[in-house]
Amino acid sequence: ISRFLFFFFVFFLKPETAAVLKRTVEALMERGAVVRNLENLGERSLPYKISKHKERHRRGGYFLIDLEGPPSIVSTMMDHLGRDIDVIRRAFIKHPVSKTEECSGIIPVNYEDKLIAKKK
């Protein structure tokens, strides 16, 4: 299982944005991904005019989905999102998994030494 940051733009001016996000998250989970976070980066002007699904887009809503999943889902999700008429652009970015440090436990404290140090 790899860690990915997945982002895509949605034509944000449509009221179906929540439905697009729901469809996308459900499709990811059906393919074995674990969605860690969904972040709305806001509506912005696109860097250039994008023609998609017989429409020209100048603005879009940017969303970031933090997920963990098998690398095999990338190609199927790219195809799935390419057919979605509400998705303008999509991309996967592999994010290295940070190693978690093991807890070393409770460090014993000698309270007698602390009491003696305060009395002086």
Tab-separated table of C-alpha atoms in Angstrom:
chain	number	residue	atom	x	y	z
A	1	ILE	CA	0.000	0.000	0.000
A	2	SER	CA	1.370	3.368	-1.013
A	3	ARG	CA	0.478	6.809	0.185
A	4	PHE	CA	-0.848	9.225	-2.393
A	5	LEU	CA	-1.973	12.790	-2.437
A	6	PHE	CA	-4.657	12.913	-5.071
A	7	PHE	CA	-6.049	16.153	-6.337
A	8	PHE	CA	-8.432	17.150	-9.029
A	9	PHE	CA	-10.346	20.207	-10.126
A	10	VAL	CA	-14.090	20.232	-10.343
A	11	PHE	CA	-16.112	22.833	-12.173
A	12	PHE	CA	-16.987	24.450	-8.867
A	13	LEU	CA	-19.887	26.636	-9.976
A	14	LYS	CA	-22.163	23.600	-10.242
A	15	PRO	CA	-24.274	22.576	-7.241
A	16	GLU	CA	-23.310	18.938	-7.865
A	17	THR	CA	-19.844	19.395	-6.326
A	18	ALA	CA	-20.744	17.416	-3.188
A	19	ALA	CA	-22.088	14.582	-5.343
A	20	VAL	CA	-18.850	14.517	-7.376
A	21	LEU	CA	-16.767	14.282	-4.217
A	22	LYS	CA	-18.993	11.549	-2.820
A	23	ARG	CA	-18.767	9.538	-6.058
A	24	THR	CA	-14.995	9.902	-6.107
A	25	VAL	CA	-14.463	8.893	-2.481
A	26	GLU	CA	-16.802	5.904	-2.878
A	27	ALA	CA	-14.942	4.807	-6.036
A	28	LEU	CA	-11.615	5.060	-4.199
A	29	MET	CA	-12.881	2.993	-1.271
A	30	GLU	CA	-14.381	0.356	-3.598
A	31	ARG	CA	-10.902	-0.072	-5.085
A	32	GLY	CA	-9.268	-0.609	-1.690
A	33	ALA	CA	-8.125	2.902	-0.788
A	34	VAL	CA	-8.313	4.374	2.689
A	35	VAL	CA	-9.214	8.062	2.534
A	36	ARG	CA	-7.419	9.965	5.294
A	37	ASN	CA	-8.504	13.526	4.561
A	38	LEU	CA	-10.461	15.616	2.074
A	39	GLU	CA	-9.544	19.268	1.751
A	40	ASN	CA	-11.243	21.997	-0.255
A	41	LEU	CA	-8.550	24.337	-1.573
A	42	GLY	CA	-11.140	26.761	-2.902
A	43	GLU	CA	-12.321	28.104	-6.212
A	44	ARG	CA	-9.753	29.764	-8.461
A	45	SER	CA	-9.068	30.758	-12.013
A	46	LEU	CA	-7.500	27.889	-13.903
A	47	PRO	CA	-3.932	28.475	-15.141
A	48	TYR	CA	-5.279	28.371	-18.702
A	49	LYS	CA	-8.610	27.735	-20.420
A	50	ILE	CA	-9.396	24.034	-20.397
A	51	SER	CA	-11.796	22.426	-22.852
A	52	LYS	CA	-13.354	19.308	-21.388
A	53	HIS	CA	-16.583	17.488	-22.243
A	54	LYS	CA	-17.472	20.074	-24.926
A	55	GLU	CA	-17.205	23.005	-22.505
A	56	ARG	CA	-14.507	25.640	-21.917
A	57	HIS	CA	-13.596	26.202	-18.294
A	58	ARG	CA	-11.903	29.260	-16.819
A	59	ARG	CA	-12.539	28.609	-13.128
A	60	GLY	CA	-12.509	25.468	-11.054
A	61	GLY	CA	-12.699	24.180	-7.514
A	62	TYR	CA	-9.503	22.535	-6.296
A	63	PHE	CA	-9.748	19.564	-3.944
A	64	LEU	CA	-7.069	17.470	-2.285
A	65	ILE	CA	-7.712	13.929	-1.101
A	66	ASP	CA	-5.099	12.298	1.135
A	67	LEU	CA	-5.349	8.540	0.743
A	68	GLU	CA	-3.520	5.264	1.097
A	69	GLY	CA	-4.101	2.545	-1.426
A	70	PRO	CA	-2.584	-0.010	-3.751
A	71	PRO	CA	-0.767	1.413	-6.787
A	72	SER	CA	-3.108	-0.577	-9.032
A	73	ILE	CA	-5.963	1.880	-8.371
A	74	VAL	CA	-4.201	4.762	-10.110
A	75	SER	CA	-4.949	3.730	-13.697
A	76	THR	CA	-8.536	2.641	-12.961
A	77	MET	CA	-9.287	5.882	-11.099
A	78	MET	CA	-7.732	7.996	-13.847
A	79	ASP	CA	-10.048	6.272	-16.360
A	80	HIS	CA	-13.045	6.591	-14.030
A	81	LEU	CA	-12.479	10.304	-13.429
A	82	GLY	CA	-11.724	10.944	-17.101
A	83	ARG	CA	-15.281	9.836	-17.910
A	84	ASP	CA	-16.858	11.974	-15.157
A	85	ILE	CA	-18.280	15.090	-16.815
A	86	ASP	CA	-17.816	17.185	-13.656
A	87	VAL	CA	-14.069	16.542	-13.367
A	88	ILE	CA	-11.891	18.887	-15.400
A	89	ARG	CA	-8.432	17.595	-14.467
A	90	ARG	CA	-7.153	14.842	-12.178
A	91	ALA	CA	-3.780	13.651	-10.924
A	92	PHE	CA	-2.162	11.310	-8.426
A	93	ILE	CA	0.981	12.277	-6.587
A	94	LYS	CA	2.879	9.647	-4.632
A	95	HIS	CA	3.720	10.797	-1.139
A	96	PRO	CA	6.410	8.934	0.791
A	97	VAL	CA	5.094	7.242	3.906
A	98	SER	CA	6.805	8.685	6.934
A	99	LYS	CA	8.164	6.175	9.375
A	100	THR	CA	6.444	6.273	12.704
A	101	GLU	CA	8.655	6.231	15.729
A	102	GLU	CA	7.983	3.614	18.323
A	103	CYS	CA	7.123	4.824	21.756
A	104	SER	CA	10.057	4.320	24.043
A	105	GLY	CA	7.729	4.156	27.023
A	106	ILE	CA	7.698	6.233	30.137
A	107	ILE	CA	11.086	7.535	31.130
A	108	PRO	CA	11.514	6.923	34.863
A	109	VAL	CA	11.973	10.089	36.884
A	110	ASN	CA	13.698	10.140	40.237
A	111	TYR	CA	11.389	12.419	42.230
A	112	GLU	CA	13.639	12.381	45.288
A	113	ASP	CA	16.380	14.119	43.290
A	114	LYS	CA	13.879	16.765	42.166
A	115	LEU	CA	12.709	17.374	45.745
A	116	ILE	CA	16.268	17.681	47.027
A	117	ALA	CA	17.207	20.073	44.207
A	118	LYS	CA	14.267	22.383	45.075
A	119	LYS	CA	15.080	22.525	48.795
A	120	LYS	CA	18.574	23.926	48.198
